[in-house]
Coordinates of N, CA and C in Angstrom, one line a residue:
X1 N 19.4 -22.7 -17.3 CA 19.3 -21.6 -18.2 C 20.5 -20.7 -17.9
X2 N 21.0 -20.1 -19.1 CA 22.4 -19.6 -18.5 C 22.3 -18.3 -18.8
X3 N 22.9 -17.8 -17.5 CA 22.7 -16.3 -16.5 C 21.4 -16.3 -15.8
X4 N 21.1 -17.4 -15.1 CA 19.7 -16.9 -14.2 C 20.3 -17.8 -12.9
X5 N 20.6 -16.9 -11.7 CA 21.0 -17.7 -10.7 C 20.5 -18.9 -10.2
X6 N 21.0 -19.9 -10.0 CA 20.6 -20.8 -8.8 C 19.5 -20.5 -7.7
X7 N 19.8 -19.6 -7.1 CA 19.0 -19.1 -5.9 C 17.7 -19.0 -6.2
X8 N 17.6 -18.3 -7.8 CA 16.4 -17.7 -8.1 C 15.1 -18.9 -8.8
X9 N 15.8 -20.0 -9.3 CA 15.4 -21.4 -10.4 C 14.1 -21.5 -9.4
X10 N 13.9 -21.6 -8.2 CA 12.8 -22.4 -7.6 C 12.4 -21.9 -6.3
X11 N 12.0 -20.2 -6.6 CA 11.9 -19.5 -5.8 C 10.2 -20.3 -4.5
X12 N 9.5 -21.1 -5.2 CA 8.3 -21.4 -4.3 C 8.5 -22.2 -3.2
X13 N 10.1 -23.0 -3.2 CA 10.3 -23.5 -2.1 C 11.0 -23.3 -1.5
X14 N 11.5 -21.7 -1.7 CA 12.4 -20.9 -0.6 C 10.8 -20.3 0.6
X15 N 9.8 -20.0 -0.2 CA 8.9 -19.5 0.9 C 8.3 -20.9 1.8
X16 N 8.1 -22.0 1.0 CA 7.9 -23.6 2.0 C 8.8 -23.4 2.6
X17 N 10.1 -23.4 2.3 CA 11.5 -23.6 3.2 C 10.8 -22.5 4.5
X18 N 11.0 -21.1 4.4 CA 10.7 -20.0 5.4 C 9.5 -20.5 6.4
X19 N 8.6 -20.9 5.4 CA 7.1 -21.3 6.5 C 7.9 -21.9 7.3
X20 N 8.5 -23.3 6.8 CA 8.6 -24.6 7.9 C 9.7 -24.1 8.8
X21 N 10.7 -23.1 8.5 CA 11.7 -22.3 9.6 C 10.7 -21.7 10.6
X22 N 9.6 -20.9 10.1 CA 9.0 -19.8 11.1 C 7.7 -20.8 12.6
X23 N 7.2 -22.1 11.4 CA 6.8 -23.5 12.2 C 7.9 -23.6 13.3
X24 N 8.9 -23.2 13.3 CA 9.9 -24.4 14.3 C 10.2 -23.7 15.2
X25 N 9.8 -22.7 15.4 CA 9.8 -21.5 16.5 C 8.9 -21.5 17.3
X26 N 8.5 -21.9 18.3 CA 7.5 -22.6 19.0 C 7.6 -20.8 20.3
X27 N 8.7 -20.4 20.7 CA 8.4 -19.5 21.7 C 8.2 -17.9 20.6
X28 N 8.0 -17.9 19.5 CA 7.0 -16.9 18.6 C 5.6 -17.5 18.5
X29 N 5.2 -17.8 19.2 CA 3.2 -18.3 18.5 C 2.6 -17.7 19.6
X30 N 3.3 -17.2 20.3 CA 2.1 -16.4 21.3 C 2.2 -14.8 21.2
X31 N 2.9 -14.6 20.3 CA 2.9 -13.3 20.3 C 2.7 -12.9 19.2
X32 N 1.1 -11.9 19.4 CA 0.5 -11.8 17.9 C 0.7 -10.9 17.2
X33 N 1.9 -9.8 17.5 CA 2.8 -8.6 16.6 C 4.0 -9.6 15.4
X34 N 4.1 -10.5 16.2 CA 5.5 -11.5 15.9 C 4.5 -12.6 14.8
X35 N 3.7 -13.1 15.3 CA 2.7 -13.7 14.5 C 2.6 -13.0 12.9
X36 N 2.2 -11.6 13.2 CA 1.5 -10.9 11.9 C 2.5 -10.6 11.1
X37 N 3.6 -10.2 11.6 CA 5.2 -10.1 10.6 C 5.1 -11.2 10.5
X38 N 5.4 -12.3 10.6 CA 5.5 -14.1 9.9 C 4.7 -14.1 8.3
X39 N 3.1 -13.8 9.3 CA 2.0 -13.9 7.7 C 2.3 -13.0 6.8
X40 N 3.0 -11.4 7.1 CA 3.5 -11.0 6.1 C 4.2 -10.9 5.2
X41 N 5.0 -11.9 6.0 CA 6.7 -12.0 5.2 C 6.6 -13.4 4.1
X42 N 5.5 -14.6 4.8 CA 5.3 -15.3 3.8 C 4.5 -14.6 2.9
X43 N 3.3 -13.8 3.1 CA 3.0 -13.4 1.8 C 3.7 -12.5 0.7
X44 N 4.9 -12.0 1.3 CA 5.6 -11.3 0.3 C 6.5 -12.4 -0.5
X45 N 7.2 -13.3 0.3 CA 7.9 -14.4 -0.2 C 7.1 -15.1 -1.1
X46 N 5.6 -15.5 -1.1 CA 4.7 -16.1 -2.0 C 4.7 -14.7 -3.2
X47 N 4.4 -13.7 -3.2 CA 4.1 -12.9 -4.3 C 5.7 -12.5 -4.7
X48 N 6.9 -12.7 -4.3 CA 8.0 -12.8 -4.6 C 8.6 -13.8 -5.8
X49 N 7.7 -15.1 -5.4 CA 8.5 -16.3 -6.1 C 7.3 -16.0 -7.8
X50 N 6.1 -15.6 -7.3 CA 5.6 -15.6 -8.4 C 6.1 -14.7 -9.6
X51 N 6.6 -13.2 -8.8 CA 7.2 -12.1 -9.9 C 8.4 -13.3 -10.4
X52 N 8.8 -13.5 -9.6 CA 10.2 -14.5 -10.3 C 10.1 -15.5 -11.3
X53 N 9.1 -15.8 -10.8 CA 8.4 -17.0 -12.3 C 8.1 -16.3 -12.9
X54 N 7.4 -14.9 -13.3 CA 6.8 -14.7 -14.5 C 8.3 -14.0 -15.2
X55 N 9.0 -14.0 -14.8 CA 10.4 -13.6 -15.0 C 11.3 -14.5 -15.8
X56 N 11.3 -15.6 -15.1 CA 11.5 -16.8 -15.8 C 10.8 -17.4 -17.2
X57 N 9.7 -17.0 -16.8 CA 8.6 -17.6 -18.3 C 9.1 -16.2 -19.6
X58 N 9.2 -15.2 -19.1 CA 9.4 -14.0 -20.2 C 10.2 -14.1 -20.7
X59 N 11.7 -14.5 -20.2 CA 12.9 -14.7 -20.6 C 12.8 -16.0 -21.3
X60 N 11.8 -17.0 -21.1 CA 12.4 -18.0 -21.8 C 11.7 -18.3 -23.0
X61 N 10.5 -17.5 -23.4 CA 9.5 -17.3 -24.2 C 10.2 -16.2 -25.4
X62 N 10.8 -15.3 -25.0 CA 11.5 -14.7 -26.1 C 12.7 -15.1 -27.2
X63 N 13.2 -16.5 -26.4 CA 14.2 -17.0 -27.3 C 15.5 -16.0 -27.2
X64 N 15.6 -15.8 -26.0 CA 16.9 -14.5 -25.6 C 18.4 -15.1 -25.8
X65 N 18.8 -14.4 -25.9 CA 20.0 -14.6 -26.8 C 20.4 -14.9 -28.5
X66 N 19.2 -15.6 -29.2 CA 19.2 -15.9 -30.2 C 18.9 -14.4 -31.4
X67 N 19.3 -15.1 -32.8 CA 19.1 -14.2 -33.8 C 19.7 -15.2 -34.9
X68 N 17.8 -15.1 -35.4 CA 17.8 -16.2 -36.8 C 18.6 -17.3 -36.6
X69 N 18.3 -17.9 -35.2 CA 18.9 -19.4 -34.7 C 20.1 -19.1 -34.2
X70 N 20.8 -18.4 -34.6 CA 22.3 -18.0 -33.9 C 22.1 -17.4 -32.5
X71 N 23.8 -17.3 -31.8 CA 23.7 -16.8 -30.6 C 24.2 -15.3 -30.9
X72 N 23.4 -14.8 -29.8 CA 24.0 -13.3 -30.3 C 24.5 -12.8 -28.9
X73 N 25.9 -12.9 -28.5 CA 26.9 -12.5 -27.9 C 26.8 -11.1 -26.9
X74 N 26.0 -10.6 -27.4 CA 26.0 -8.7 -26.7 C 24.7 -9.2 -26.6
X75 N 23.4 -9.4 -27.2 CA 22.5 -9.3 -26.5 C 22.4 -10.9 -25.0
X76 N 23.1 -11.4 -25.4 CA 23.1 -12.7 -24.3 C 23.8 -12.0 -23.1
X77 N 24.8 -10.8 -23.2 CA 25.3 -10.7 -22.1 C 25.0 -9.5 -21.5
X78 N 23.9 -8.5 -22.4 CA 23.1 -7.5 -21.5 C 22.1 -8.3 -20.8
X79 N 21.3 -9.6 -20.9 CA 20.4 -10.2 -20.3 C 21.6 -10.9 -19.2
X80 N 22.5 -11.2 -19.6 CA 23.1 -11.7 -18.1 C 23.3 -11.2 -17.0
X81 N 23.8 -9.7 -17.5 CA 24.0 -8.6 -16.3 C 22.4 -8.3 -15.8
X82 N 21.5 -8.0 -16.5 CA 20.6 -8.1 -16.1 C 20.0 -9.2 -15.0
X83 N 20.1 -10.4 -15.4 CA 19.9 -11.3 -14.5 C 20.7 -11.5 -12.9
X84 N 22.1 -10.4 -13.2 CA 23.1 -10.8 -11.9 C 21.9 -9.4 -11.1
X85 N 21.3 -8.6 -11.9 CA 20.9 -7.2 -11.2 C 19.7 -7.8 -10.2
X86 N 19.1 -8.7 -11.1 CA 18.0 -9.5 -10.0 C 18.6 -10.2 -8.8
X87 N 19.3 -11.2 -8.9 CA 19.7 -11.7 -8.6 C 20.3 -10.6 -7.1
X88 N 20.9 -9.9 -7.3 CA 21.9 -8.8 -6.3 C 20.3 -7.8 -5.7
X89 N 19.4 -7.6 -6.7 CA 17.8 -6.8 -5.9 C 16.9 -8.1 -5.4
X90 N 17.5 -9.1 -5.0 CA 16.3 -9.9 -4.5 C 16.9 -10.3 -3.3
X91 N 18.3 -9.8 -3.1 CA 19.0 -10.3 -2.0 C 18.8 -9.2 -1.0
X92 N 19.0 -7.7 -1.4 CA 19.0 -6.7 -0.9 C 18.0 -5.7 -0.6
X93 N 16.8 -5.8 -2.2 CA 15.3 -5.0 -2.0 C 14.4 -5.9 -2.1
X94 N 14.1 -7.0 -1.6 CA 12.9 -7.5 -2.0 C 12.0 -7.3 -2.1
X95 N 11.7 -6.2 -1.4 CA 10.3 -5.5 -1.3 C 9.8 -4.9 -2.1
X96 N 10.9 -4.4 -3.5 CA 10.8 -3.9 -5.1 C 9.7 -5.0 -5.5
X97 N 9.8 -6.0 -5.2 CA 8.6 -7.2 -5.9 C 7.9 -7.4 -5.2
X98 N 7.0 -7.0 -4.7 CA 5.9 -7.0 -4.4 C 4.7 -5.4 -3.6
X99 N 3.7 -5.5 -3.6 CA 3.4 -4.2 -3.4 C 3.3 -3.7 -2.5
X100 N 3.6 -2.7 -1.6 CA 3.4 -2.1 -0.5 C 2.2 -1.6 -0.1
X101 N 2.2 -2.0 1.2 CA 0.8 -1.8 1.6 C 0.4 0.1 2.1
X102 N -0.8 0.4 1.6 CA -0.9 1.9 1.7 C -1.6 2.0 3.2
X103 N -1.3 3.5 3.5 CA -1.5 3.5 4.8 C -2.9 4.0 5.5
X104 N -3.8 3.1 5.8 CA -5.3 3.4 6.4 C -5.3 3.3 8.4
X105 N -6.0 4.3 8.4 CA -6.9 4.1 10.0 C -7.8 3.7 10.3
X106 N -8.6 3.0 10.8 CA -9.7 3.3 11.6 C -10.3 4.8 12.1
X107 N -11.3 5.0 11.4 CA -12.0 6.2 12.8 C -13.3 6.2 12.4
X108 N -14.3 7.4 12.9 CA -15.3 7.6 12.6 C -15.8 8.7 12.8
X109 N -16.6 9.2 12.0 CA -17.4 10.2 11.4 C -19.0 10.6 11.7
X110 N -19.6 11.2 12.6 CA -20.9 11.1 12.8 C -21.1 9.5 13.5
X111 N -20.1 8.7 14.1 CA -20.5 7.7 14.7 C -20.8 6.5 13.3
X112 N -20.4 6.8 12.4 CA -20.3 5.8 11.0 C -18.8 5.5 11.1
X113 N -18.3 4.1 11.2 CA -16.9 3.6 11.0 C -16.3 3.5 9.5
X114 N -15.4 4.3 9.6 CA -14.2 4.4 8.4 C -13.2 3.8 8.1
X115 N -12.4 3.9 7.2 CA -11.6 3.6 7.3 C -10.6 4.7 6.2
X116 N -9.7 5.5 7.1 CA -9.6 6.9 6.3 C -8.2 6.6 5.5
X117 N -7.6 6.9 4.1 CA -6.3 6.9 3.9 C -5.4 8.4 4.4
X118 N -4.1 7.5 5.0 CA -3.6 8.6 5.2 C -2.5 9.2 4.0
X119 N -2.3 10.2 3.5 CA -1.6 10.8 2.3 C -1.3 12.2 2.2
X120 N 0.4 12.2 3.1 CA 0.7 13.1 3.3 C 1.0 13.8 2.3
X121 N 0.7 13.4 0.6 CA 0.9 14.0 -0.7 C -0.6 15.2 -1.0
X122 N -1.6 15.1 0.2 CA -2.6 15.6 -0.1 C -2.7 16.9 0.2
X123 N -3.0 18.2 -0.2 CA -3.0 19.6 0.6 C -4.3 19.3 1.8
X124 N -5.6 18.8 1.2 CA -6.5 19.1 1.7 C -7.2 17.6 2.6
X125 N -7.9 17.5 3.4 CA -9.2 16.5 4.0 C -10.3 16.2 2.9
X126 N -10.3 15.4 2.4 CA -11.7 15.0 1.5 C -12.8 13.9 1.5
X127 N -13.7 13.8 1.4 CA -14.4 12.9 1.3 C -15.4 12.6 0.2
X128 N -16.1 11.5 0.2 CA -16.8 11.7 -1.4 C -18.2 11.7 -1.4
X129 N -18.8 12.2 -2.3 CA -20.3 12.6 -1.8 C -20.7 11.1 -1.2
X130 N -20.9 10.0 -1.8 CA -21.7 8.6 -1.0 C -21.1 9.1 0.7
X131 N -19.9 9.2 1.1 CA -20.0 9.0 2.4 C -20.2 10.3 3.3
X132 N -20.4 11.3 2.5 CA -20.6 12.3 3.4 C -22.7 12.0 3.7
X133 N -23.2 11.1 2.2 CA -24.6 11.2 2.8 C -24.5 9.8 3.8
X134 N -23.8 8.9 3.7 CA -24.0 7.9 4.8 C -23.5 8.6 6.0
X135 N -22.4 9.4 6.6 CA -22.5 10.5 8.1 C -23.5 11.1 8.0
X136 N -24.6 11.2 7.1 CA -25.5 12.2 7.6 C -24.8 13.9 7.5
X137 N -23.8 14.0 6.8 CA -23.2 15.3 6.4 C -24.0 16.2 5.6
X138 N -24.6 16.0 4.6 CA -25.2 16.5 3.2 C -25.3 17.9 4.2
X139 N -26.8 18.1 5.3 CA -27.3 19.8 5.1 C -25.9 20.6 5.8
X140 N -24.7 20.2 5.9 CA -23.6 20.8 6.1 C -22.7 21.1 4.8
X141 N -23.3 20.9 4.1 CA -21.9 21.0 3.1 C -22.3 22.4 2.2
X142 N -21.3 23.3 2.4 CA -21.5 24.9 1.9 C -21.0 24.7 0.6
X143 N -21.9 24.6 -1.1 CA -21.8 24.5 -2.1 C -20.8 25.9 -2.9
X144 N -21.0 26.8 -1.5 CA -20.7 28.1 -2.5 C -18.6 27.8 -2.6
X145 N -18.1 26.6 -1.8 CA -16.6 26.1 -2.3 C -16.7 25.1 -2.9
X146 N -17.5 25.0 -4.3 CA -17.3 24.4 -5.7 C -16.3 24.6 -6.4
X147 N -15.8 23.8 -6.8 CA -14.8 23.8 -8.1 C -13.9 22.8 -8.2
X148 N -13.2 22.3 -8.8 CA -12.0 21.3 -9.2 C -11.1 20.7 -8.8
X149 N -10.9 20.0 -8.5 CA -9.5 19.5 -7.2 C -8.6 18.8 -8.6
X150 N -7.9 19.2 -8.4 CA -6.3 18.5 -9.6 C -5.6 17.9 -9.3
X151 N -4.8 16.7 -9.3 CA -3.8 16.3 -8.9 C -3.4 15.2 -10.1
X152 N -3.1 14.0 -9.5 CA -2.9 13.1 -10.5 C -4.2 12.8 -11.7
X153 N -5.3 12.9 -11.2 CA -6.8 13.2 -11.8 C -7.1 14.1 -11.5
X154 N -8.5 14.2 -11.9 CA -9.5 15.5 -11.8 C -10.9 15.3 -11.0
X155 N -11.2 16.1 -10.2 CA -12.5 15.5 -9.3 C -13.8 17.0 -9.0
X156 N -14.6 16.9 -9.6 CA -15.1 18.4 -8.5 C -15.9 17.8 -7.9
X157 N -15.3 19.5 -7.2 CA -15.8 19.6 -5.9 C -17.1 19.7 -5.4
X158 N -18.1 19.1 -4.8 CA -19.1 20.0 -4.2 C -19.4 21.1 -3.5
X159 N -18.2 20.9 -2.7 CA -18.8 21.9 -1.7 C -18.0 21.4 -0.5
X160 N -17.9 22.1 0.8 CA -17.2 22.0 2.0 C -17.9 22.1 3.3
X161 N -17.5 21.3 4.1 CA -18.2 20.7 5.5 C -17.3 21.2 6.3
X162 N -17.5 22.8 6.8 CA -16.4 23.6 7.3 C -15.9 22.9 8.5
X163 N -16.8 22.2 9.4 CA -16.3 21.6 10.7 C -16.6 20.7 10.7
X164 N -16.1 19.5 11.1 CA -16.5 18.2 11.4 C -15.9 17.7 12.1
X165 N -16.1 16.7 12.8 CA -14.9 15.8 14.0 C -14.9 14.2 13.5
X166 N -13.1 14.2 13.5 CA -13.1 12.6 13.4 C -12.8 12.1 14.7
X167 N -12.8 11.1 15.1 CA -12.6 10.2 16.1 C -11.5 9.1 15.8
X168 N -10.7 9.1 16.5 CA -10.1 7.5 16.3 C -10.1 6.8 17.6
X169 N -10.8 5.9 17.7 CA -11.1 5.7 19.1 C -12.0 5.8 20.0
X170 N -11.7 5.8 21.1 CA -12.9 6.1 22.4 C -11.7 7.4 22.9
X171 N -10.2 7.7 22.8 CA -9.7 8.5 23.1 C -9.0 9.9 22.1
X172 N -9.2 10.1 21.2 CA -8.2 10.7 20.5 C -9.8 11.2 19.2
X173 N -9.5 12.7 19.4 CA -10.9 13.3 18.6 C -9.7 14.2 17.7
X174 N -10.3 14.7 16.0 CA -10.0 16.3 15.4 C -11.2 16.8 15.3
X175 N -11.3 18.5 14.7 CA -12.1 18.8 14.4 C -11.0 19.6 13.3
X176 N -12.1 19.6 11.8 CA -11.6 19.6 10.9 C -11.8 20.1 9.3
X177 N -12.2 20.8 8.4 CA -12.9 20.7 7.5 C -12.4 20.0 6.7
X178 N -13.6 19.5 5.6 CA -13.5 18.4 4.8 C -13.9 19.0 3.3
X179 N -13.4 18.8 2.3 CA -14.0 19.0 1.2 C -14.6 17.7 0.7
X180 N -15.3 18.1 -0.1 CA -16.8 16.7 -0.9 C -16.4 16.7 -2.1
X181 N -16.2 15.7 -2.5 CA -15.6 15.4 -3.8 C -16.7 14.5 -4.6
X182 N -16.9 14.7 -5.9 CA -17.8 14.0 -6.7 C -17.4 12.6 -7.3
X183 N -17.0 11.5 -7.0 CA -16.2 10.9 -7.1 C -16.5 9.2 -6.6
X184 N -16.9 8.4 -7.6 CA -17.1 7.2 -7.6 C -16.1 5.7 -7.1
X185 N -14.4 6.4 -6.8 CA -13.9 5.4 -6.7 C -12.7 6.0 -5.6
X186 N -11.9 5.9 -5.4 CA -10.8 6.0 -4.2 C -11.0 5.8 -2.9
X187 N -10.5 6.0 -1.5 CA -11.1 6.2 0.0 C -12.4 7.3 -0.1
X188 N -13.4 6.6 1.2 CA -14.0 7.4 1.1 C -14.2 8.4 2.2
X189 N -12.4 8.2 2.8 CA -12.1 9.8 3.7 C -10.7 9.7 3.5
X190 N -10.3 11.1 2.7 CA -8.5 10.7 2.7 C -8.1 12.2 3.8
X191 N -7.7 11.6 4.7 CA -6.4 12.6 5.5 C -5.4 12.9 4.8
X192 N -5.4 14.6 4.9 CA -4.6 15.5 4.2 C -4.0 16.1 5.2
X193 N -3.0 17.3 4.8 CA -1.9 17.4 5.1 C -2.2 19.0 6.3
X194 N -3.7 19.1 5.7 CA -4.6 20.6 6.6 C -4.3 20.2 8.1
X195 N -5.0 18.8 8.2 CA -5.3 18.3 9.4 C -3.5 17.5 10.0
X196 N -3.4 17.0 9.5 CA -1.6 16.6 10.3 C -0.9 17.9 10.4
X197 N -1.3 19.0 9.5 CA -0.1 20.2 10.2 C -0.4 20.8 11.5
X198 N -2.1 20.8 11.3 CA -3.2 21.3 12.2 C -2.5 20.4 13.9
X199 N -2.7 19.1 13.5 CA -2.5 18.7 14.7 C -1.6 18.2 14.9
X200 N 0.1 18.4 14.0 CA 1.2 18.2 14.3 C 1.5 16.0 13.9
X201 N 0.7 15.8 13.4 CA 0.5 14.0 13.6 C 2.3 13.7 12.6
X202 N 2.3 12.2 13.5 CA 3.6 12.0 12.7 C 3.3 10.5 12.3
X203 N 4.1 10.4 10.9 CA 3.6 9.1 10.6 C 4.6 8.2 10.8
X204 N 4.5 7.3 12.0 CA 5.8 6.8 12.5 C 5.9 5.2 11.8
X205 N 6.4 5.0 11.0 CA 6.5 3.5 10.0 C 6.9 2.2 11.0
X206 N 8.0 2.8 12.0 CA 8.1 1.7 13.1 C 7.4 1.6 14.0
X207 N 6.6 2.3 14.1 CA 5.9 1.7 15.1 C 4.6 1.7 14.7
X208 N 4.3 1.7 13.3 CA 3.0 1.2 12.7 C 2.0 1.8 12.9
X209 N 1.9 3.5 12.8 CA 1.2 4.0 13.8 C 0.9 5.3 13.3
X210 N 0.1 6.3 13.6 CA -0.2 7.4 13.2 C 0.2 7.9 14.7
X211 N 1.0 9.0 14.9 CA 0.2 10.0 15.9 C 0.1 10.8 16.1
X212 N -0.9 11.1 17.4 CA -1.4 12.6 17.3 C -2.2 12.5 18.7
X213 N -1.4 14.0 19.1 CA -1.3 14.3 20.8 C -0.5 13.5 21.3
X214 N 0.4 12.6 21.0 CA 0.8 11.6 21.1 C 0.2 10.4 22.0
X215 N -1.1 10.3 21.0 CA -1.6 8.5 21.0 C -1.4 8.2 19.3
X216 N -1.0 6.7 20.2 CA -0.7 6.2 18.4 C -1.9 5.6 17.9
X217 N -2.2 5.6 16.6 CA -3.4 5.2 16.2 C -2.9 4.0 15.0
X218 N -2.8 3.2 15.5 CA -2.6 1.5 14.5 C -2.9 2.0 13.0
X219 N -2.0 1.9 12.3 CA -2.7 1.3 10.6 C -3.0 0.3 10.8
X220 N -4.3 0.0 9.8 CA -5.2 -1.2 9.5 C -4.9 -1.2 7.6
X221 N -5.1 -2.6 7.8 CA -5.5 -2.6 6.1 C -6.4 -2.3 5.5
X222 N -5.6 -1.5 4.2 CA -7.2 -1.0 3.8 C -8.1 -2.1 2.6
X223 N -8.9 -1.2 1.9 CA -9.2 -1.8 1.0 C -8.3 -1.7 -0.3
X224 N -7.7 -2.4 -0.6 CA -6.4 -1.9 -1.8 C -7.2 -1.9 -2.9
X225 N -8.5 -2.6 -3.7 CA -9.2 -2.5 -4.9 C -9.3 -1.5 -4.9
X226 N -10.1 -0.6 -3.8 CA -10.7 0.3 -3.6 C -9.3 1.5 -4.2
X227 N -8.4 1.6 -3.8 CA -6.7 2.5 -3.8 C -6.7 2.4 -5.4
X228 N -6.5 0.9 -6.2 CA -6.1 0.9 -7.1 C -6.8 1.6 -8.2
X229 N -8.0 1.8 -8.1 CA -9.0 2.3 -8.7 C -8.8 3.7 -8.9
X230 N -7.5 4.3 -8.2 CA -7.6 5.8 -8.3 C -7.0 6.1 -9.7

């Protein structure tokens, strides 16, 4: 097909190719930081070759370049530059194709384990009524800070749980207010920006970690259905 790189024609056996390279490395298998970058990189390489195929099927399904059987010269060669743009973003961003993973902790709440998002886009600590009655929160939550939370959607409020303590850990505690949100679908504790100013936390991407007091606290995977739903 002309203007679609070489590199790009049979993207599923560049990620076989990678597996059987990352197989041949015999002094990486004991190391299970080294291990977990491996499984991630094939699965980005796997959800890579697929955006590339559905890329391939769109372009070839439209009959591109054509008009009423003819070739059409200007639109054949905005699709080519197009195709060099892939070609030049798959060498350099790969990571544009596929989705990035959002950023969750571990902690817990009343001794109930969480799994909290962290979203430094947030003003406030929230949580949603289900999980404030699974902590056993409800006879804390002061109804008289009712009203509307706005952002990309719309959510009210119930009401606010002026202090509460999260835990991450057996070492590393906040104490915090939470607002209660009415709300059937997203995390059901998002860390806001109250509590990271509060306790200075940094979100360090290299070293995969939240911290605060300076202990780092691991991101885990969250539930992404759960995210996408927002």
């Amino acid at each position: 097909m002309r203007g679609v790189p070489n590199a790009l024609q049979q993207p599923p056996f560049q990620a076989a190719q990678r597996q059987q390279q990352l197989g041949m490395q015999p002094n990486m298998r004991g190391n299970p930081f080294q291990q977990q970058q491996q499984q991630q990189q094939l699965m980005r390489d796997e959800k890579l070759a697929q955006a590339l195929q559905a890329h391939e099927y769109d372009r070839s399904a439209g009959g591109i370049g054509q008009r009423h059987g003819a070739i059409d010269p200007e639109r054949e060669a905005r699709h080519k530059a197009r195709d060099e743009q892939l070609e030049m973003a798959f060498e350099v961003n790969p990571e544009a194709f596929v989705p990035v993973p959002m950023l969750y902790v571990a902690c817990s709440v009343n001794d109930v384990p969480l799994k909290a998002f962290v979203d430094t886009g947030a003003q406030m600590t929230v949580m949603t009524a289900k999980c404030v009655q699974r902590c056993k929160l409800e006879q804390k939550v002061d109804p008289r800070f009712r009203g509307v939370a706005a952002g990309v959607g719309a959510a009210r409020i119930l009401g606010r749980v002026h202090l509460a303590t999260v835990r991450f850990g057996s070492h590393t505690a906040v104490d915090c207010s939470i607002t209660v949100l009415e709300q059937n679908h997203g995390p059901d504790l998002l860390l806001g920006l109250d509590l990271m100013r509060k306790y200075q936390a940094i979100v360090d991407l290299g070293r995969n970690a939240m911290l605060i007091g300076g202990k780092a606290i691991p991101f885990v995977e969250g539930d992404q259905k759960e995210h996408h739903r927002r």
